[in-house]
Amino acid sequence: MHGQCLLQSAISRPPSSLVEKHHSREYPGPTAGLVPHSISTGVSNLSLRRSSKSILYSKFLDNGLLLPNKICFKVTPTVGWLGPRAVLASDLAASEQLVEKFDLDGQSQLQVNVVKSTAGSPTTIHLQVTNSNPSLILHWGAVNYDKKNWILPSHRPNGTQDYKKRALRTPFTKSGESSFLTIEILDTNISAIEFILYDQSREKWFKYEGQNFHIDLPRGDSGTPQKGDSGKPQVSIPEELVQIQAYLRWERRGKQIYTPEQEKEEYEAARKELQDEVAKGLSINDIREKLQGGGSLGDGSLSMKIPDDLIQVQSYIRWETAGKPNYSQEKQLQEFEEARKDLENELSKGISLADLRKKLQSGDTQKKAPDRIGKPKNIQRIHRKKRDILQMINKFPDKKENIKVSVEPEKRSALALCSQVMEALDGGSVLQKKIFKFGDKELLVLITNPRGKVHVRLATDMEGPLTLHWGLSKHSAREWTPPPLDILPEGSNLLQLACDTPFKEGFAGDASLKSVEIEIDKSSFLGMPFVLSLNGNWIKDNGSDFYFSLREKDTKPVKAVGDGIGTAKGLLHAIAEQESEAERSLMHRFNIATGLTKRAKDEGELGLAGILVWMRFMATRQLTWNKNYNVKPREISAAQDRLTDLLQQIFTEQPHNREIVRLIMSTVGRGGQGDVGQRIRDEILVIQRNNECKGGMMEEWHQKLHNNTSPDDVVICQALIDYAKSDFNMDVYWNTLISNGVTKERLGSYDRKICSEPRFSHDQKYGLIRDLTAYLRTLKAVHSGADLESAIATCMGYSAEGRGFMGGVRIHPISGLSSELPGLLQFIMEHIEDKWVGPLLEGLLEARFELRSNLLKPHDRLKDIIFLDLALDSTVRTAIERGFEELNNAQPSEIIYFITMVLENLSLSSDNNEEIIYCLKDWHHTIDLCKSKSDQWALYAKAVLDRTRLALTEKAEHYQKVLQPSAEYLGGLLGVDQSALSIFTEEMIRAGSAASLSLLLNRLDPVLRNIAHLGSWQVISPVEVRGFVITVDELAKVQNEVYGQKTILVANRVKGEEEIPDGVVAVLTPDMPDVLSHVSVRARNSKVCFATCFDPNILDDLRAKEGKALSIRPTSSDLVYNEIKVNEVLDDSENLSQGHGVSQGIALKKKKFNGKYAISADEFSDELIGAKSRNIAYLRGKVPSWVRVPVSVALPFGVFEKVLSEDMNKGVAEKIEALDKLVAKGDFSKLHKIREIVLQMNAPSQLVGELKDKMQRANMPWPGEEGEERWLQAWMAIKRVWASKWNERAYFSTRKAKIDHSDLCMAVLVQEIISADYAFVIHTTNPSTGDSSEIYAEIVKGLGETLVGAYPGRAMSFVTKKSDLNQVKVLGYPSKPIGLFIRQSIIFRSDSNGEDLEGYAGAGLYDSVPMDEEEKRTIDYSSDPLVVDHNFRRSILSKIAQVGHAIEELYGSPQDVEGVVKDGEIYVVQTRPQM
């Protein structure tokens, strides 16, 4: 815990000076490992509590001196820690005494150091005031030993003025946020000085308990002064100057890591350098001015701290002047140092740093230089632990089980139903509608505006005499004025400022309800305030008056978009009904959100999606944050607390919804602990008082803060800080506001408008920067849950003391955090603005890993841990975006390393992250291959890149499915701008790591393709064509279209099972279907050009040519396209429209039932079964002995029709016949219904008996032996094969080929399924090139359905020459994320009379169905021997090629062969002629 306290002090805010103010919190003691070794010396006469550690920060305010954390000097501690801001304690020379430290006003402190005189040197007094204004003056005099009146010293500091000959006035020198003054006393008769301080800008005097400050001066030592090695008298140098000089020495020497002994030697050497300068005649003030202005003393020359960006520009100029040589990295770094020396020489000539910058930036060299210069050497990095990343997998059941699709809102009450009646009566012109709940009773407020009049109806089911006490607002919202007499309902009693109207019985025909109806001229009044009186008791709206606007412009139309399918519709309606109440204030919104979130958590993912969408609308300012309601900041923070407590609970109880809960929390501030919310009100008063800025914009902001603080206040505060730091440049102020979404119009839209611009004087600058910086932390603590500094402070613990009316805050550190986390967070904050972001990313990810165990278990402070994790996640994203420049000329290995880090970050933020983790493993293996200089590494990396893209696509599609329907439906109900709705999900994705990852992949892709010689295209079907370009989203959506002219389809999605529409001559896609997938085979058979494009720029160019005529010419490794004249295509299209070249139809011979329900392999003939079954039977005994062919039986042609004709299935047959007629008329939606009805068929006992007999005779396992349930599984699989006759792709394909669907007959091939390690498809003639001397094959992990079916990703592909089957060339590595695996079982394969026909590729149209369901597994290619073991891969692929060659020789023609690999053995399951 000690380290956490120290860390918090180090990173909670930037220091304001070298020595900072103290607070009353005690530090419990030292913690090892957080502060580098330092020098310790004794200190005497300390009347002040001191820090046990000193921390040199890497940054000071106002662009002052930059100091690192490597040099750190400390004193021996006396008592407590005085956080939360760091105290830098200095070593004191033996002759120097820290006399006193005085608290001036709670903000500033005075420190007095006295150096006693020695022989040859005067007594010196050093005064320092922290957090001071520049206009500080010392009003002072001296005191003689025995006199009370002041005397005026003979030696006075520069700038001192005589005040009425009774006192002296000397101005302080401002440096950073502190002011300094040194007084040297030469007069021997002076025993003390007395003084008071005067702040001219504030006209404020500072005294010590109403009296003068009094400092006694020590007497000088007698005797000879001490001398150094040079023989010169030693002069006491203020320790803060020694520290600066020590740092500059360390920087000049390359920022080496010193031992404690070396640190001490360096420190004393720095002191000696400064003493030598004094001996040469420089005063302490001269030294201070030079050092704190950026100069360095010693080594004989002046060395300025020059920004790295200027050195980079100078490096570029040197490189350009030298002829742009190709420097090594070492030479680049040498050039960098030479450039630094060049600029130091310029500065030594008197040119200022600002002028030097202007000179260098006069051209475009600044933009070019950073691309040329290498990274700085000696980059500090954290040590990353080695972890088993498989332990990071989060895997939950398919979320479909957790999604409750709500189609209709919940059951409506009588009041809601009656409201619908009245809405319809008024033509649906609803201005406002809300139902309030009071226990089990309700109050309806319905405001409509039919025919130019405003109708206000109030109705309720409350029992007892009820009175409406109401008025109207004419000039301002919520104002009470009496209504006009002519609109009073019957029975009303007009009062002085209001009216009492009794409710009457009945509403919309329901006698159980009571109501009041008022008709008002809408042009005359703004709104209507009211309360209710029931049995003498007032009924209010959460303690306030009810209020409803009567103006149409103040209301949003209630209009839903779509039917709400795919949403928690009832919840979304509940949100919309309460939005008018929620927009009153953030307190109301968060309280309402808490209630609705309780409901949402029981509705699963879609319920939480509705809350996320609503909160996101709020966070992006699509909804009103405040309307006509004043609320205290502590009430807002308390409401946030309640909501985030509930979200914390859901995060724990529903781990499968953690990702969406994180997204909700990112839209909601943390809320306040320790009354931090109230400090928003209190601290702004202190800021106004301390800095005398009580009018204008600051007062307007103060009123807004008091009445309704919001996340906009964080932006406003930051804008004011930037404004002050820029010396009050108004453009800077507006730029900060506008870039963060706070426009001038938005400032003017608040209930408490901010119309003025800030106006401050220069004297207020430093006080405002100091106080607003502290205030920003308070604002972020309430409003910015994902702000890193605020999140760290909350987890590590901090305190802020109360002063006067302002309460204090004390946040305790979170227990149970990793002991390594504080050091990691300190490293992150030290490097948060580094240009080279690699080390920062490592630190951020290591911190997230250390937090992970705390996120996975309950904790009373879990939400604070979540907010810290969100902040780290967000910082990773911003760092990656900042680091893109770093990758401009990076090696591929560097880009890949960045990719691994972003994947790590994404995996830590995702629920189901298994696929992301396996992609990460693949990338790590890629790095190993790259390091080993494997000639295959780029080819493998391209497959991993493709797989990673698929993972991102899947994640984006899930977001689209879960969030977009809710965004559109709720957005319509709330009147959100349509432009915001259309890109809602896109913006959600863009805000996450997935977008950064996608950019990195896009940057790496062309690099890999170039190294692997892949080009921009993979041509699957090389056909030269001409046609008109049409862009479609999915090929599946247009597969049944008929295009009247030759068409080139640019399809964003192609899954692999689709039909190619009539009239299409080319399909170009970024998708990656396998070369041997169904759609690829059909494209080649239909002479359609089919190609995958890897270059997004080429695809964009093709999409831009929509409607234009193109010619396409594939080459051996590329595809060339050109625009052509329209008539060159139209002639061909005319032929197409007249039927030329279109198939005239294929006649099928309808098969009949031959009397057998089942047949054995030796009974197979073309009259009984299809070519698939005949070919597999032919192979047995004819292929080499090492090739296995599974035994098989079949249900022949006509069995389906025979079973359907049985009396037991008469009802099924009639339904199919009726639906078939509808399909024939074009109602293709009935195809799905037919398939469902086929599954209702019953099996005749004779079929069961014959099939059992044939299977047992073939030594195949009979399913029925395991029980009736297993037979029913087998029977269902058989029916699914028959039903596939009516699947869409098969039906459209036969229709396109003009095949009579009623002539199609389906046999069923029955085989024992092999639980394969791998599955393959062979084409014995290369299908992409037509080269008959080459065998082409593809292989996947598990069953072959992922290869031939619609499964994303690519298979491993290879070719081999038939002349040397052992020489295998891998063309592509696998990228399929999923493999299918199954237990030993039976598979039922379709075998129709409509397959393998001349001129028609019917293979694969119909389904093969295993008796048992396949298991989907995510594939780990980084441990797959086929991928990582070269010898194993060559052996298996060579065997596969040999099988293909043997079968081709057996048949004497090119073959399409399917098979599997099990335990190294090859099984062939079917073969057919290659089409």
Coordinates of C-alpha atoms in Angstrom, one line a residue, residues 567-949:
T567 CA -34.5 -5.6 -30.2
A568 CA -35.8 -5.6 -26.7
K569 CA -38.8 -3.7 -28.1
G570 CA -40.7 -3.3 -24.9
L571 CA -37.7 -1.9 -23.1
L572 CA -37.0 0.6 -25.9
H573 CA -40.6 1.8 -25.6
A574 CA -40.1 2.2 -21.8
I575 CA -37.0 4.3 -22.5
A576 CA -38.8 6.5 -24.9
E577 CA -41.7 7.0 -22.5
Q578 CA -39.3 8.2 -19.8
E579 CA -37.0 10.3 -22.0
S580 CA -38.9 13.6 -21.3
E581 CA -38.3 13.0 -17.6
A582 CA -34.7 11.9 -18.1
E583 CA -33.8 15.0 -20.0
R584 CA -34.5 17.2 -17.0
S585 CA -31.1 16.5 -15.6
L586 CA -28.3 13.9 -15.5
M587 CA -29.5 13.0 -12.1
H588 CA -32.9 12.1 -13.5
R589 CA -31.3 10.3 -16.4
F590 CA -29.0 8.1 -14.3
N591 CA -31.8 7.3 -11.8
I592 CA -34.1 6.3 -14.6
A593 CA -31.3 4.3 -16.2
T594 CA -30.8 2.4 -13.0
G595 CA -34.4 1.3 -13.0
L596 CA -34.4 0.3 -16.6
T597 CA -31.1 -1.5 -16.4
K598 CA -32.5 -3.7 -13.7
R599 CA -35.1 -4.7 -16.2
A600 CA -32.6 -5.0 -19.0
K601 CA -30.3 -7.4 -17.2
D602 CA -33.2 -10.0 -17.3
E603 CA -33.7 -9.5 -21.0
G604 CA -30.2 -10.7 -21.9
E605 CA -27.8 -9.1 -24.4
L606 CA -30.5 -7.2 -26.4
G607 CA -31.8 -5.6 -23.2
L608 CA -28.3 -4.4 -22.3
A609 CA -27.8 -3.3 -25.9
G610 CA -30.9 -1.0 -25.6
I611 CA -29.3 0.6 -22.5
L612 CA -26.0 1.0 -24.3
V613 CA -27.6 2.6 -27.3
W614 CA -29.5 5.0 -25.0
M615 CA -26.5 5.9 -23.0
R616 CA -24.4 6.4 -26.1
F617 CA -27.0 8.8 -27.5
M618 CA -26.6 10.7 -24.2
A619 CA -22.8 10.6 -24.2
T620 CA -22.6 11.9 -27.9
R621 CA -25.0 14.8 -27.0
Q622 CA -27.9 13.4 -29.2
L623 CA -30.1 13.9 -26.1
T624 CA -30.8 16.8 -23.8
W625 CA -28.7 16.8 -20.6
N626 CA -30.6 19.4 -18.7
K627 CA -34.0 21.1 -19.1
N628 CA -35.6 23.4 -16.5
Y629 CA -34.2 21.7 -13.5
N630 CA -31.4 22.6 -11.0
V631 CA -29.5 19.8 -9.4
K632 CA -26.5 19.6 -7.0
P633 CA -23.4 18.0 -8.3
R634 CA -23.4 15.5 -5.4
E635 CA -26.9 14.4 -6.4
I636 CA -25.6 13.7 -10.0
S637 CA -22.6 11.7 -8.6
A638 CA -24.8 9.8 -6.2
A639 CA -27.1 8.8 -9.1
Q640 CA -24.0 7.8 -11.1
D641 CA -22.9 5.7 -8.2
R642 CA -26.2 3.8 -8.1
L643 CA -26.1 3.1 -11.8
T644 CA -22.4 2.0 -11.8
D645 CA -23.0 -0.2 -8.7
L646 CA -25.7 -2.0 -10.6
L647 CA -23.5 -2.4 -13.7
Q648 CA -20.7 -3.7 -11.5
Q649 CA -23.2 -6.3 -10.2
I650 CA -24.2 -7.4 -13.8
F651 CA -20.5 -7.5 -14.8
T652 CA -20.0 -10.1 -12.0
E653 CA -23.2 -12.1 -12.4
Q654 CA -23.2 -12.2 -16.3
P655 CA -19.7 -12.8 -17.5
H656 CA -21.0 -13.5 -21.0
N657 CA -22.2 -9.8 -21.1
R658 CA -19.1 -8.2 -19.7
E659 CA -18.1 -6.6 -23.0
I660 CA -21.4 -4.8 -23.4
V661 CA -21.4 -3.7 -19.7
R662 CA -17.9 -2.2 -20.3
L663 CA -19.3 -0.3 -23.2
I664 CA -22.1 1.0 -21.1
M665 CA -19.7 2.1 -18.3
S666 CA -17.6 3.9 -20.8
T667 CA -20.5 6.3 -21.5
V668 CA -21.1 6.9 -17.8
G669 CA -18.9 8.8 -15.4
R670 CA -17.6 7.1 -12.3
G671 CA -19.6 9.1 -9.8
G672 CA -18.3 10.7 -6.6
Q673 CA -16.9 9.1 -3.5
G674 CA -16.1 11.1 -0.4
D675 CA -18.5 13.8 -1.5
V676 CA -16.2 14.6 -4.4
G677 CA -19.4 15.6 -6.3
Q678 CA -20.0 18.4 -3.8
R679 CA -16.5 19.7 -4.4
I680 CA -17.5 20.6 -7.9
R681 CA -19.7 23.3 -6.4
D682 CA -17.2 24.3 -3.7
E683 CA -13.9 24.4 -5.6
I684 CA -15.2 26.8 -8.3
L685 CA -15.9 29.3 -5.6
V686 CA -12.4 28.9 -4.2
I687 CA -11.0 29.4 -7.7
Q688 CA -13.0 32.6 -8.2
R689 CA -12.0 33.9 -4.9
N690 CA -8.3 33.1 -5.1
N691 CA -8.0 34.5 -8.6
E692 CA -10.4 37.3 -8.4
C693 CA -12.5 36.2 -11.4
K694 CA -16.0 36.4 -10.2
G695 CA -17.7 38.0 -13.2
G696 CA -18.2 37.4 -16.9
M697 CA -17.7 33.9 -18.3
M698 CA -16.4 32.5 -15.0
E699 CA -19.6 33.5 -13.2
E700 CA -21.7 32.1 -16.0
W701 CA -19.8 28.8 -15.7
H702 CA -20.1 28.9 -12.0
Q703 CA -23.9 29.2 -12.3
K704 CA -24.0 26.2 -14.7
L705 CA -21.8 24.1 -12.3
H706 CA -24.0 24.9 -9.4
N707 CA -27.2 24.1 -11.2
N708 CA -26.3 21.2 -13.5
T709 CA -22.8 20.0 -14.0
S710 CA -22.2 17.7 -17.0
P711 CA -19.3 16.1 -18.9
D712 CA -19.0 19.3 -20.9
D713 CA -17.5 20.9 -17.8
V714 CA -14.4 18.7 -18.2
V715 CA -14.0 20.1 -21.7
I716 CA -14.6 23.7 -20.6
C717 CA -12.1 23.4 -17.8
Q718 CA -9.4 22.0 -20.2
A719 CA -10.1 24.8 -22.6
L720 CA -9.6 27.4 -19.9
I721 CA -6.3 25.7 -18.9
D722 CA -5.1 25.7 -22.5
Y723 CA -6.2 29.3 -22.9
A724 CA -4.1 30.4 -19.9
K725 CA -1.1 28.3 -20.9
S726 CA -1.2 30.0 -24.4
D727 CA -1.0 33.4 -22.8
F728 CA -4.7 33.8 -23.3
N729 CA -5.0 33.1 -27.0
M730 CA -8.7 32.9 -27.6
D731 CA -8.3 30.7 -30.7
V732 CA -6.7 28.1 -28.4
Y733 CA -9.8 28.3 -26.1
W734 CA -12.3 27.8 -28.9
N735 CA -10.2 25.1 -30.6
T736 CA -10.2 22.9 -27.5
L737 CA -13.9 23.4 -27.1
I738 CA -15.0 22.7 -30.6
S739 CA -12.6 19.8 -31.1
N740 CA -14.3 18.1 -28.2
G741 CA -17.9 18.8 -29.4
V742 CA -18.7 21.9 -27.3
T743 CA -19.7 24.6 -29.8
K744 CA -20.7 28.2 -29.1
E745 CA -24.3 27.1 -29.8
R746 CA -24.1 24.3 -27.2
L747 CA -22.7 26.7 -24.6
G748 CA -25.7 28.9 -25.2
S749 CA -28.1 26.0 -25.0
Y750 CA -27.6 25.3 -21.3
D751 CA -30.3 26.3 -18.8
R752 CA -27.5 28.5 -17.3
K753 CA -26.1 29.8 -20.6
I754 CA -22.4 30.6 -21.1
C755 CA -22.4 33.5 -23.6
S756 CA -19.2 35.4 -22.6
E757 CA -15.7 34.6 -23.5
P758 CA -13.1 34.3 -20.7
R759 CA -11.1 37.5 -20.0
F760 CA -8.2 37.4 -17.6
S761 CA -5.1 39.5 -16.9
H762 CA -1.6 38.2 -17.2
D763 CA -1.2 38.4 -13.4
Q764 CA -3.9 35.7 -13.1
K765 CA -2.2 33.2 -15.4
Y766 CA -0.3 31.1 -12.9
G767 CA -2.9 31.0 -10.3
L768 CA -5.6 29.9 -12.8
I769 CA -3.4 27.2 -14.3
R770 CA -2.7 25.9 -10.8
D771 CA -6.2 25.9 -9.5
L772 CA -8.0 24.8 -12.7
T773 CA -5.6 21.9 -13.1
A774 CA -6.5 20.8 -9.6
Y775 CA -10.2 21.4 -10.4
L776 CA -10.0 19.3 -13.6
R777 CA -9.2 16.3 -11.5
T778 CA -12.4 16.8 -9.4
L779 CA -14.5 17.1 -12.6
K780 CA -12.9 14.0 -14.1
A781 CA -13.5 12.0 -10.9
V782 CA -17.2 12.5 -11.4
H783 CA -17.7 12.7 -15.2
S784 CA -14.8 10.8 -16.8
G785 CA -14.8 7.2 -15.8
A786 CA -12.2 6.3 -18.5
D787 CA -9.8 9.2 -17.8
L788 CA -6.5 7.5 -17.1
E789 CA -5.1 9.9 -14.5
S790 CA -8.4 10.0 -12.6
A791 CA -8.8 6.2 -12.8
I792 CA -5.3 5.6 -11.4
A793 CA -5.9 8.1 -8.6
T794 CA -9.1 6.4 -7.6
C795 CA -7.5 2.9 -7.5
M796 CA -4.3 3.9 -5.9
G797 CA -6.0 6.2 -3.4
Y798 CA -5.7 10.0 -2.8
S799 CA -7.0 12.6 -0.4
A800 CA -7.8 16.3 -0.8
E801 CA -8.2 18.3 2.4
G802 CA -11.2 20.5 3.1
R803 CA -10.8 24.2 3.7
G804 CA -13.4 26.4 5.2
F805 CA -16.8 25.5 3.8
M806 CA -15.3 23.0 1.3
G807 CA -15.4 19.4 2.4
G808 CA -12.5 17.0 2.1
V809 CA -12.1 13.8 0.1
R810 CA -10.2 10.7 1.1
I811 CA -10.2 7.7 -1.3
H812 CA -8.5 4.6 0.0
P813 CA -6.3 2.4 -2.2
I814 CA -8.0 -0.7 -3.6
S815 CA -7.0 -3.8 -1.8
G816 CA -5.8 -7.0 -3.5
L817 CA -4.2 -5.4 -6.5
S818 CA -1.0 -6.8 -7.9
S819 CA 2.2 -5.6 -6.2
E820 CA 3.6 -4.9 -9.7
L821 CA 0.8 -2.6 -10.8
P822 CA 1.9 0.6 -9.1
G823 CA 5.3 0.5 -10.8
L824 CA 3.7 -0.2 -14.2
L825 CA 1.3 2.7 -13.8
Q826 CA 4.1 4.9 -12.9
F827 CA 6.0 3.8 -16.0
I828 CA 2.9 4.5 -18.1
M829 CA 2.4 8.0 -16.8
E830 CA 6.1 8.8 -17.2
H831 CA 6.0 7.7 -20.9
I832 CA 2.4 8.7 -21.7
E833 CA 3.5 11.4 -24.3
D834 CA 6.5 9.5 -25.8
K835 CA 6.7 9.7 -29.5
W836 CA 8.0 6.1 -29.7
V837 CA 5.0 4.3 -28.4
G838 CA 6.2 0.7 -28.3
P839 CA 7.5 0.7 -24.7
L840 CA 4.3 2.6 -23.6
L841 CA 2.1 -0.1 -25.3
E842 CA 4.0 -2.8 -23.5
G843 CA 3.5 -1.1 -20.2
L844 CA -0.2 -0.6 -20.8
L845 CA -0.8 -4.2 -21.8
E846 CA 1.3 -5.5 -18.9
A847 CA -0.9 -3.4 -16.5
R848 CA -4.1 -4.8 -18.1
F849 CA -2.8 -8.3 -17.6
E850 CA -2.0 -7.6 -14.0
L851 CA -5.6 -6.2 -13.5
R852 CA -7.3 -9.2 -15.2
S853 CA -7.5 -11.5 -12.2
N854 CA -9.2 -8.7 -10.2
L855 CA -11.8 -8.2 -13.0
L856 CA -12.7 -11.9 -12.9
K857 CA -13.8 -12.1 -9.3
P858 CA -16.2 -10.1 -7.1
H859 CA -14.8 -7.0 -5.4
D860 CA -16.5 -4.2 -3.5
R861 CA -14.5 -1.7 -5.7
L862 CA -14.9 -3.7 -8.9
K863 CA -16.3 -0.7 -10.8
D864 CA -13.2 1.3 -10.1
I865 CA -11.0 -1.5 -11.4
I866 CA -13.2 -1.7 -14.5
F867 CA -12.8 2.1 -15.1
L868 CA -9.1 1.8 -14.7
D869 CA -9.1 -1.1 -17.3
L870 CA -11.2 1.0 -19.6
A871 CA -8.8 3.9 -19.3
L872 CA -5.8 1.7 -20.1
D873 CA -7.7 0.2 -23.0
S874 CA -8.5 3.7 -24.3
T875 CA -4.9 4.8 -23.9
V876 CA -3.7 1.8 -26.0
R877 CA -5.9 3.0 -28.8
T878 CA -4.7 6.6 -28.7
A879 CA -1.1 5.4 -28.5
I880 CA -1.5 3.2 -31.5
E881 CA -3.0 6.0 -33.5
R882 CA -0.1 8.3 -32.4
G883 CA 2.4 5.5 -33.3
F884 CA 1.3 5.1 -37.0
E885 CA 4.0 7.6 -38.0
E886 CA 6.6 5.4 -36.3
L887 CA 5.7 2.7 -38.7
N888 CA 6.1 4.7 -41.9
N889 CA 9.4 3.0 -42.8
A890 CA 9.1 0.1 -40.4
Q891 CA 10.2 -3.4 -41.2
P892 CA 7.4 -6.0 -41.4
S893 CA 8.4 -7.5 -38.1
E894 CA 7.8 -4.2 -36.4
I895 CA 4.3 -3.8 -37.8
I896 CA 3.6 -7.4 -36.8
Y897 CA 4.8 -6.7 -33.3
F898 CA 2.3 -3.8 -33.1
I899 CA -0.4 -6.1 -34.5
T900 CA 0.3 -8.6 -31.7
M901 CA -0.1 -5.8 -29.1
V902 CA -3.4 -4.6 -30.5
L903 CA -4.7 -8.1 -30.6
E904 CA -3.7 -8.6 -27.0
N905 CA -5.6 -5.4 -26.1
L906 CA -8.6 -6.6 -28.1
S907 CA -8.6 -10.0 -26.4
L908 CA -8.6 -8.4 -23.0
S909 CA -11.7 -6.4 -23.9
S910 CA -13.7 -9.1 -25.6
D911 CA -16.2 -11.7 -24.2
N912 CA -15.7 -14.5 -26.7
N913 CA -12.1 -14.0 -27.6
E914 CA -11.0 -17.6 -28.5
E915 CA -10.5 -16.7 -32.2
I916 CA -8.6 -13.5 -31.3
I917 CA -6.3 -15.5 -29.1
Y918 CA -5.5 -18.1 -31.8
C919 CA -4.8 -15.3 -34.2
L920 CA -2.4 -13.9 -31.7
K921 CA -0.7 -17.3 -31.4
D922 CA -0.4 -17.4 -35.2
W923 CA 1.2 -14.0 -35.3
H924 CA 3.7 -15.0 -32.6
H925 CA 4.6 -18.0 -34.8
T926 CA 4.9 -15.6 -37.7
I927 CA 7.5 -13.6 -35.8
D928 CA 9.5 -16.8 -35.1
L929 CA 9.4 -17.7 -38.8
C930 CA 10.5 -14.2 -39.8
K931 CA 13.4 -14.3 -37.3
S932 CA 14.4 -17.8 -38.7
K933 CA 14.4 -16.2 -42.2
S934 CA 12.1 -18.9 -43.5
D935 CA 11.3 -18.6 -47.2
Q936 CA 7.6 -19.3 -46.4
W937 CA 7.1 -16.7 -43.6
A938 CA 5.4 -14.1 -45.7
L939 CA 3.0 -16.6 -47.3
Y940 CA 2.2 -17.9 -43.8
A941 CA 1.8 -14.3 -42.5
K942 CA -0.6 -13.5 -45.3
A943 CA -2.9 -16.4 -44.2
V944 CA -2.7 -15.2 -40.6
L945 CA -3.6 -11.7 -41.8
D946 CA -6.6 -13.0 -43.7
R947 CA -7.7 -15.0 -40.7
T948 CA -7.4 -11.9 -38.5
R949 CA -9.5 -9.9 -40.9

